[in-house]
Coordinates of C-alpha atoms and ligand atoms in Angstrom, one line a residue:
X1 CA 0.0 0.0 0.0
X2 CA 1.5 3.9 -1.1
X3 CA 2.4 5.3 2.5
X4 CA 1.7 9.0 0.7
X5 CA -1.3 9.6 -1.3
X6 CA -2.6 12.4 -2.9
X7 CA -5.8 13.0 -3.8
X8 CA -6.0 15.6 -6.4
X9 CA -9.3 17.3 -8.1
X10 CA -12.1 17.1 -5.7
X11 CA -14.5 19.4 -6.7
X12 CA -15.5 20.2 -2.7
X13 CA -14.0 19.0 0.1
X14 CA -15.0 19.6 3.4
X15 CA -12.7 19.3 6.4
X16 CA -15.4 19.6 9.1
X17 CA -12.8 21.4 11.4
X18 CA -12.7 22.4 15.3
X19 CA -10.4 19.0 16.8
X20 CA -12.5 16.8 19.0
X21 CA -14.9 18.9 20.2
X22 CA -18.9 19.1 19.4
X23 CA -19.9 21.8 17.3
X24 CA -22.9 23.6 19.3
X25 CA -24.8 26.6 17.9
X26 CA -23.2 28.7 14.5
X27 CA -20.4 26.1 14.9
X28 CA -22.7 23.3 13.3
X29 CA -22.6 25.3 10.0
X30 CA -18.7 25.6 9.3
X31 CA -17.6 22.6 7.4
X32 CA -14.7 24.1 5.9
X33 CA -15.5 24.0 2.4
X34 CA -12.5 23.8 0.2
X35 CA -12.8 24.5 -3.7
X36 CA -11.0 22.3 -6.1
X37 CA -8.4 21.0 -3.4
X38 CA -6.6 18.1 -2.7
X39 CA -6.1 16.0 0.1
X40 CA -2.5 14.7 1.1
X41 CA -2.5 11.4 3.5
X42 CA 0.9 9.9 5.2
X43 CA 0.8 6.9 6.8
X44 CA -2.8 6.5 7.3
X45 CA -3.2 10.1 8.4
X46 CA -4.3 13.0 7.1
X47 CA -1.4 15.1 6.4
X48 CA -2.4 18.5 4.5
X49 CA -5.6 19.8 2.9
X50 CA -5.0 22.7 0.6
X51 CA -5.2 24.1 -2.9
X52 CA -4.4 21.4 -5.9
X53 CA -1.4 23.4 -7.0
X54 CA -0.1 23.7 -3.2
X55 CA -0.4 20.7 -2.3
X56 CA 1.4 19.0 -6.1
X57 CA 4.5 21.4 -5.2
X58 CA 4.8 20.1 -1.8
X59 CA 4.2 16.6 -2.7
X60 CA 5.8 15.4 -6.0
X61 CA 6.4 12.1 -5.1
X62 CA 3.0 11.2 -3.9
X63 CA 0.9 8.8 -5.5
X64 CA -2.0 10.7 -7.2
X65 CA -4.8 9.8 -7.5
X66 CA -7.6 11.8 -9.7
X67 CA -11.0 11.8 -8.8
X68 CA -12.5 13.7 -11.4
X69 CA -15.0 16.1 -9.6
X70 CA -16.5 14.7 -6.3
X71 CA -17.1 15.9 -2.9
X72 CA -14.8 14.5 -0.1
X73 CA -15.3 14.1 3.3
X74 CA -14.6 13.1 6.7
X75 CA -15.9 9.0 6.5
X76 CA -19.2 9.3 8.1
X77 CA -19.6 8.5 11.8
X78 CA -22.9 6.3 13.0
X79 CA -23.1 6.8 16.5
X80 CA -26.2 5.1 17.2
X81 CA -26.7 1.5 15.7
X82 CA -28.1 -2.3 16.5
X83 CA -26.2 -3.3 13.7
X84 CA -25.7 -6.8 15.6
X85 CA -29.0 -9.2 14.8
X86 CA -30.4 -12.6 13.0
X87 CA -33.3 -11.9 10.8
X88 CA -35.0 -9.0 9.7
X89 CA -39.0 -8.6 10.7
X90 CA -41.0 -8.7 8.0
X91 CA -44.0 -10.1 9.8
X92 CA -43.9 -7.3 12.2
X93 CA -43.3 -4.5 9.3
X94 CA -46.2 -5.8 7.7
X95 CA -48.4 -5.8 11.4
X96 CA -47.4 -2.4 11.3
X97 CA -48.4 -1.1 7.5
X98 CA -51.5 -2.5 8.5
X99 CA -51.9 0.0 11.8
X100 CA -51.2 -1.8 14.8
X101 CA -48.8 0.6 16.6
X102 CA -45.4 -0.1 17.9
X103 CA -45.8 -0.6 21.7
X104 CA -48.4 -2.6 21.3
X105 CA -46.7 -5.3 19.1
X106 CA -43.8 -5.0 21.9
X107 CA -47.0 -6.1 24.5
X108 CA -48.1 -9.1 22.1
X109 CA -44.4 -10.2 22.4
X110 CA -42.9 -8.2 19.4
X111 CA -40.8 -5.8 18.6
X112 CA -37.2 -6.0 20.5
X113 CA -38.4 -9.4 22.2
X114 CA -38.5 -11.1 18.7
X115 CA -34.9 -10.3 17.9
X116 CA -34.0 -11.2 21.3
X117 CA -35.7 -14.9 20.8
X118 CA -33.8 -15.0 17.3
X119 CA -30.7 -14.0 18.3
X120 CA -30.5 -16.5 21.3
X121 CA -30.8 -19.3 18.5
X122 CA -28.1 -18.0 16.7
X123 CA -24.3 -19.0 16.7
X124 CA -21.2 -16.4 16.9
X125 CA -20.3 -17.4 14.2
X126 CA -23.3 -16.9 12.5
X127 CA -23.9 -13.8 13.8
X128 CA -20.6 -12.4 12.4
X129 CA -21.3 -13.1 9.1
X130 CA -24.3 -11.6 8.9
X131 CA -22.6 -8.7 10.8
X132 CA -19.9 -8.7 8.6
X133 CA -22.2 -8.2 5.1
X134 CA -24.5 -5.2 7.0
X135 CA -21.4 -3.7 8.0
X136 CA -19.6 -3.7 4.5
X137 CA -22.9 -2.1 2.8
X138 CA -22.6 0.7 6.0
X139 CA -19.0 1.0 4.3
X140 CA -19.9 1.0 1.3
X141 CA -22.6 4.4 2.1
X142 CA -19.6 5.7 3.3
X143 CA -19.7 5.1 6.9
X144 CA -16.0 4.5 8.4
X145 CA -16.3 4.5 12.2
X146 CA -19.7 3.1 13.7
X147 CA -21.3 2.3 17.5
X148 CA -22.7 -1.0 17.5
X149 CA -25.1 -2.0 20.8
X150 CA -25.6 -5.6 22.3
X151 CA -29.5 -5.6 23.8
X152 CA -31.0 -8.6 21.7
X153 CA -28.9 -11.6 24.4
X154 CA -30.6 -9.8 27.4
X155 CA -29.2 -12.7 29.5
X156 CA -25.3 -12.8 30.8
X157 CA -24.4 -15.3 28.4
X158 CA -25.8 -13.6 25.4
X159 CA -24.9 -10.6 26.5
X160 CA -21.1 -11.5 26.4
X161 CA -22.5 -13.0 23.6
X162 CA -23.0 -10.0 21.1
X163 CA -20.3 -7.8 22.5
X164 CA -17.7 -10.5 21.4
X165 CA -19.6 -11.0 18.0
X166 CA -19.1 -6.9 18.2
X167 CA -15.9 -7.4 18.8
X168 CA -14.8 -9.6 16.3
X169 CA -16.6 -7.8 13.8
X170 CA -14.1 -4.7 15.2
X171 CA -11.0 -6.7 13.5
X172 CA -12.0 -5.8 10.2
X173 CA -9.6 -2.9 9.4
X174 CA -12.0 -1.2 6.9
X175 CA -14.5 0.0 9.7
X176 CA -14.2 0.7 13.0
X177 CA -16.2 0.0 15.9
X178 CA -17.4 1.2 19.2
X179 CA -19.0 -1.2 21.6
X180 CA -22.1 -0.3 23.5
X181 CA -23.7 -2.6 26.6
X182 CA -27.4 -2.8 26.3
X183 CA -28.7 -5.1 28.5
X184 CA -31.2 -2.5 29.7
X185 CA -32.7 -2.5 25.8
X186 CA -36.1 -4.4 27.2
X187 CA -37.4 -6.7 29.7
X188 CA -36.5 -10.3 28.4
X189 CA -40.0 -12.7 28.2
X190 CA -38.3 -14.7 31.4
X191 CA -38.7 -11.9 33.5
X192 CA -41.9 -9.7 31.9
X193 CA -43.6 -10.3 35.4
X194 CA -40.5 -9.5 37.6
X195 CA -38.9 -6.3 36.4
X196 CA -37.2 -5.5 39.2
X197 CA -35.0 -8.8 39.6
X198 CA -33.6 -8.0 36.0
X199 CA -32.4 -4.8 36.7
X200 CA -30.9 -6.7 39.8
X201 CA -29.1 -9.0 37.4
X202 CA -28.4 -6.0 35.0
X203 CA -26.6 -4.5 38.0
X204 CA -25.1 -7.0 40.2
X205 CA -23.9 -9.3 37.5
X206 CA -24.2 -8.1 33.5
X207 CA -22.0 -5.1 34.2
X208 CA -19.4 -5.8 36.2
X209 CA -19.0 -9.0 34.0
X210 CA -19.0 -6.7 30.8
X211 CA -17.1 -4.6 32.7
X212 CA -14.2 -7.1 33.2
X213 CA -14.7 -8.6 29.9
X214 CA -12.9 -5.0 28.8
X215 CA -15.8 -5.8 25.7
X216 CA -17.7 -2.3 25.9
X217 CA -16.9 1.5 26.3
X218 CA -20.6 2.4 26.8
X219 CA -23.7 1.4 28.8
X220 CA -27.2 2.4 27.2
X221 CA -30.7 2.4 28.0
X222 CA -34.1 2.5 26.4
X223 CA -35.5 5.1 28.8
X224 CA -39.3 5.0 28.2
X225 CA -42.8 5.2 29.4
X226 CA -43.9 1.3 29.7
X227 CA -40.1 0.2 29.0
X228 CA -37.4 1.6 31.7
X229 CA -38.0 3.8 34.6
X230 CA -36.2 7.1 35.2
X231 CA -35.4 5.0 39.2
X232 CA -35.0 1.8 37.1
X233 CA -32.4 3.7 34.7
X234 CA -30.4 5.8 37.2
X235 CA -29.9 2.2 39.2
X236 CA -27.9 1.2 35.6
X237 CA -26.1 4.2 35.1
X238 CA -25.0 4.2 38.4
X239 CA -23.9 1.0 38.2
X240 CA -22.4 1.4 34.7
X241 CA -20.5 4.5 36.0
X242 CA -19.0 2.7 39.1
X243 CA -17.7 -0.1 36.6
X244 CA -15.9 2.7 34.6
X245 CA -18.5 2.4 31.7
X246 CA -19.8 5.6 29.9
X247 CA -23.5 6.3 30.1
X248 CA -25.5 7.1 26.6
X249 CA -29.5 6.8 27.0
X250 CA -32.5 6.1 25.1
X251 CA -34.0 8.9 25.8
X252 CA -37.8 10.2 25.2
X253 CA -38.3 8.9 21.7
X254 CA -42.1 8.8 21.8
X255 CA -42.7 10.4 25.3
X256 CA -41.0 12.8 27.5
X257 CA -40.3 11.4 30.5
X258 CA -36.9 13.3 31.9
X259 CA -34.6 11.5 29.7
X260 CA -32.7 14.1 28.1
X261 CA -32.3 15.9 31.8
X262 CA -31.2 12.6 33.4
X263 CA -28.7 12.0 30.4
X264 CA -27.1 15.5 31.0
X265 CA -27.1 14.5 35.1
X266 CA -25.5 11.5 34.2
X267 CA -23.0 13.6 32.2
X268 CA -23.8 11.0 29.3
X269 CA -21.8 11.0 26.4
X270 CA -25.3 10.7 24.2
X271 CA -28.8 11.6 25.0
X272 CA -30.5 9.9 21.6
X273 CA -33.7 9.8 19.4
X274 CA -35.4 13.1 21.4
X275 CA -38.5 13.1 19.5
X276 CA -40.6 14.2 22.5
X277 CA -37.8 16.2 24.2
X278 CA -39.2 18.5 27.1
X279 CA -38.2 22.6 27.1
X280 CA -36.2 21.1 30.3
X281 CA -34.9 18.8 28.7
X282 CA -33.5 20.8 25.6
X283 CA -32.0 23.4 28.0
X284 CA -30.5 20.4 30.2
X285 CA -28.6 19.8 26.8
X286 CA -27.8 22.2 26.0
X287 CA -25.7 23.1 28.8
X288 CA -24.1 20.0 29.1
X289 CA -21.4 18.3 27.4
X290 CA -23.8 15.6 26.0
X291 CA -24.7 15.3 22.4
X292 CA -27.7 14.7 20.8
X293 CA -28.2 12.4 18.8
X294 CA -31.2 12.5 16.4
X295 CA -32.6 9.3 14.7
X296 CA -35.1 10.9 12.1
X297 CA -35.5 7.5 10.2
X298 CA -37.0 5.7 12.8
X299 CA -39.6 7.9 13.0
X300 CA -39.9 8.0 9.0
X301 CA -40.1 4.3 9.5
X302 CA -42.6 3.7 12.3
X303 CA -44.5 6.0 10.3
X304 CA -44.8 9.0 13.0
X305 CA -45.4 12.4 11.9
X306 CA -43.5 14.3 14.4
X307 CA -39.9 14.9 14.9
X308 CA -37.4 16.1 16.9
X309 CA -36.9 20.0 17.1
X310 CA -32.9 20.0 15.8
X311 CA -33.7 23.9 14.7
X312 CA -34.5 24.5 18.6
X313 CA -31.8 22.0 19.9
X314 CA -29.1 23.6 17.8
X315 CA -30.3 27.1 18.4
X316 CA -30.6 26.3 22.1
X317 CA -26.5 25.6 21.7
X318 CA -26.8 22.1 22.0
X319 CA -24.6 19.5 20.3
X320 CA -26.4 17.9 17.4
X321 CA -25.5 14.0 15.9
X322 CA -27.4 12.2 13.3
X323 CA -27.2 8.4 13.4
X324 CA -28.9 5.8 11.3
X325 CA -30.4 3.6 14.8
X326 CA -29.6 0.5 12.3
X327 CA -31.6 -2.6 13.2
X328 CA -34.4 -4.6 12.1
X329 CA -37.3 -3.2 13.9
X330 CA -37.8 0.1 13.6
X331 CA -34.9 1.6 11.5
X332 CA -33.4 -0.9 8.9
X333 CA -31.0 1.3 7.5
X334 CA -27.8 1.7 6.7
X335 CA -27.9 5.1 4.5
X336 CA -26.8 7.9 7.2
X337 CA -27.4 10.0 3.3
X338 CA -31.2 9.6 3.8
X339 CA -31.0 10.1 7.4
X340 CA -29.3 13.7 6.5
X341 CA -32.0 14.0 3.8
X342 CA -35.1 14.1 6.2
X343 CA -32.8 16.0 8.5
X344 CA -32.9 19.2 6.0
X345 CA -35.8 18.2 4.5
X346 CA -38.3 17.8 8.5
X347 CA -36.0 18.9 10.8
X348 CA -34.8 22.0 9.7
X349 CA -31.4 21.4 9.1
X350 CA -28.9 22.9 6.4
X351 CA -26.8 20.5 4.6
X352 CA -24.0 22.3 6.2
X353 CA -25.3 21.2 9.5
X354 CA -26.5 17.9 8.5
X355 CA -23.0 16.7 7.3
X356 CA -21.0 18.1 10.7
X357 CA -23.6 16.3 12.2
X358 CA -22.7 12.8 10.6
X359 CA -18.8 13.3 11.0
X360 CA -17.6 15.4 14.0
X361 CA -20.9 15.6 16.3
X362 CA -21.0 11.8 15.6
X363 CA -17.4 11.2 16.9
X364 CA -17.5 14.1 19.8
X365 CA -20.7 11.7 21.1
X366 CA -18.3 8.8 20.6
X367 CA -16.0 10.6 22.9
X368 CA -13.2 9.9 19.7
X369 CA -10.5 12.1 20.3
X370 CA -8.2 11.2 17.6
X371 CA -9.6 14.1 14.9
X372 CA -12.3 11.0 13.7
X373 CA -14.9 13.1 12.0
X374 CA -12.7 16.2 10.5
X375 CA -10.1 16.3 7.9
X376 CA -7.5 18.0 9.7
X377 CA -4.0 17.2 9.7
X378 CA -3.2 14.6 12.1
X379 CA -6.6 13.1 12.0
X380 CA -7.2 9.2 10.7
X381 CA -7.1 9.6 7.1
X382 CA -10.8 8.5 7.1
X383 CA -12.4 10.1 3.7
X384 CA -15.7 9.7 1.9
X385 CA -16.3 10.6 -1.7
X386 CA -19.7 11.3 -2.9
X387 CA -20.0 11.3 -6.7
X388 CA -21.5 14.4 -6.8
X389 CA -19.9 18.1 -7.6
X390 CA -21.9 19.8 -4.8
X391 CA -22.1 18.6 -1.4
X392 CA -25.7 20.1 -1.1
X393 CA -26.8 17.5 -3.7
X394 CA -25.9 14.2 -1.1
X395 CA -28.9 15.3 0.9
X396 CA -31.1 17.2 -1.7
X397 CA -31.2 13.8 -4.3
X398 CA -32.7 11.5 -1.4
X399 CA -32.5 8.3 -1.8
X400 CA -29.8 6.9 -3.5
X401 CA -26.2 6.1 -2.4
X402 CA -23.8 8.8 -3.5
X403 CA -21.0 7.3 -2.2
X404 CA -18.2 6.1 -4.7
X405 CA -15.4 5.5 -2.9
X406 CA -14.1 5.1 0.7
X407 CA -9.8 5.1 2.3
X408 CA -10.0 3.6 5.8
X409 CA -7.1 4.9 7.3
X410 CA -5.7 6.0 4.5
X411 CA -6.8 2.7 2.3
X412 CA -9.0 2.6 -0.5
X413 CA -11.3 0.4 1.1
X414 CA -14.4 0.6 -1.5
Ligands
LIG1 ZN1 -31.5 2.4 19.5

């Protein structure tokens, strides 16, 4: 492989700078848009963006490579997925089409509790290779660096299960992962009737055997009316946080119920979905250092018509992410482009904002502090190219995959 590239005649490129920080407020708007510039990469790194001449003169002996006219950018950061499961659930989409809402599938023993029976029945082994294809079509929509959750073993053994299946997934050099513990994703069938003794085993013996498995960064989870209590989740934060794992929440997605305030308590590194968010709990946000992460194609899917308030979150000052919520429920995509579609198109959103929101926001709420997410110098030479001459035009033709070609670390990995 060339140790120093150069690639040379991008029409756009945009370097999403400002380090490891989130981008709150006016911030969310600078992407650092480059005309006709190159992109010079060293050893896996990014080592210079700059003007085509600049950068040629500096350079000679790079290896060049011409791309003719497309947008580059940082590789696209999903910080919220499930990308970890057995089947899809056709049965239940087509429950759904027919108007029998989502909570009420999850009563008739649906929803989450479906994947959790079908994962259960399914090998490591198995579940890589499924794993493994999902993950290269993420890649191949331009997604470099992704959070992947456990929450369909529900039991220690499954559990343990999924985050090594997440794990060995992780060796694949052309994406990286972050692990997130979910045992707190739903009540498992075993226990519907005795909710309190699971969150007993979540606490006395889940996390401190994740936590000594070294097999997860963060601890999530689903934070709802009729799912987790705000008591129920504080007991598994604390918990996670005493086991030196990073809170991120499930936080009111179709009710407020205090999520987004306990998430900023908790100083969580996430607060995600927000589609019922409280004034409180956008302020809460807003003066914290957690992000928020919005999931506007699980609402597109379960066919809501509300959304979260980005405009307000981002106005507020608040951090802003988008993230795809991969998995086969209530989000079965892997196109973060159509996410950042409905984000301009129902939440308000410029393209501007949209794109820092699937780069840096969505490493800043993967606490990444390598530069993931920006192409500045020193960063991971993670870059994107969209076949298009505008960047506006990834968002604004919805749909499709604009993505045709991807350098992992500085190798052309699609
Ligand atoms: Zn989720």
């Amino acid at each position: 492989m060339p140790e120093h590239t150069l690639i040379l005649e991008a029409s756009q490129i945009l370097t999403c700078p400002g380090g490891s920080a989130p981008r709150r407020g006016k911030a969310m708007s600078d992407v650092g848009l480059l005309e006709d510039g190159a992109v010079a990469i060293r050893n896996g790194k990014v080592e210079a963006v700059g003007s085509q001449e600049g950068l040629r003169d500096r350079f000679p002996e790079a290896e060049r490579i011409d791309l003719g006219g497309h947008v580059l950018t940082p590789g696209l950061v999903d910080s919220h997925t499930h990308a970890v499961f057995g089947r899809y659930r056709l049965d239940e989409y087509e429950l759904r089409s027919a108007g029998v809402p989502y909570m009420e599938i999850a009563r008739r023993g649906g929803g989450i509790n479906a994947s959790v029976r079908d994962l259960r029945e399914h090998s490591e082994s198995e579940l890589v290779e499924l794993g493994h294809a999902r993950l290269r079509r993420m890649l191949e929509h331009g997604t470099t660096t992704a959070e992947v959750k456990s929450g369909y073993g529900l039991n220690p053994e499954d559990e343990l299960k999924m985050l090594r299946v997440i794990q060995e997934l992780a060796k694949e050099e052309w994406i990286d992962l972050v692990p997130t513990f979910l045992g707190a994703h739903a009540f498992p069938p075993e226990y519907r009737e005795r909710r309190e003794e699971y969150v007993d085993l979540v606490v006395r013996e889940m996390i401190p055997a994740v936590a000594e498995s070294g097999l997860a960064v963060f601890c999530d989870v689903f934070m709802e009316p009729g799912v987790y209590t705000p008591e129920q989740t504080r007991r598994v934060l604390e918990a996670a946080v005493q086991h030196g794992l990073v809170p991120r929440l499930h936080a009111d997605e179709f009710e407020s119920s205090g999520g987004a305030e306990l998430a900023a308590e908790f100083e969580a590194a996430s607060a995600d979905h927000l589609g019922a968010i409280s004034e409180a709990g956008i302020a809460a946000l807003a003066s914290s250092g957690t992000v928020a992460t919005l999931l506007p194609g699980t609402l597109l899917f379960l066919g809501k018509t509300y959304y979260p308030p980005a405009r307000r979150l981002i106005d507020a000052g608040a951090a802003v992410a988008l993230a795809t919520d991969f998995n086969p429920g209530s989000s079965p995509t892997v196109n973060l482009q159509v996410v950042m579609s409905l984000a301009c198109s129902q939440l308000g959103m410029s393209p501007a904002e949209a794109f820092v929101a699937a780069t840096a926001n969505g490493a800043a709420g993967l606490r990444l502090a390598d530069g993931r997410g920006t192409l500045e110098p020193g960063a991971p030479a993670d870059v994107a190219a969209f076949d298009v001459p505008d960047y506006r035009l990834v968002p604004y033709l919805y749909g499709s995959n604009h993505c045709a070609a991807v350098w992992k670390r500085g190798v052309r990995a699609h």
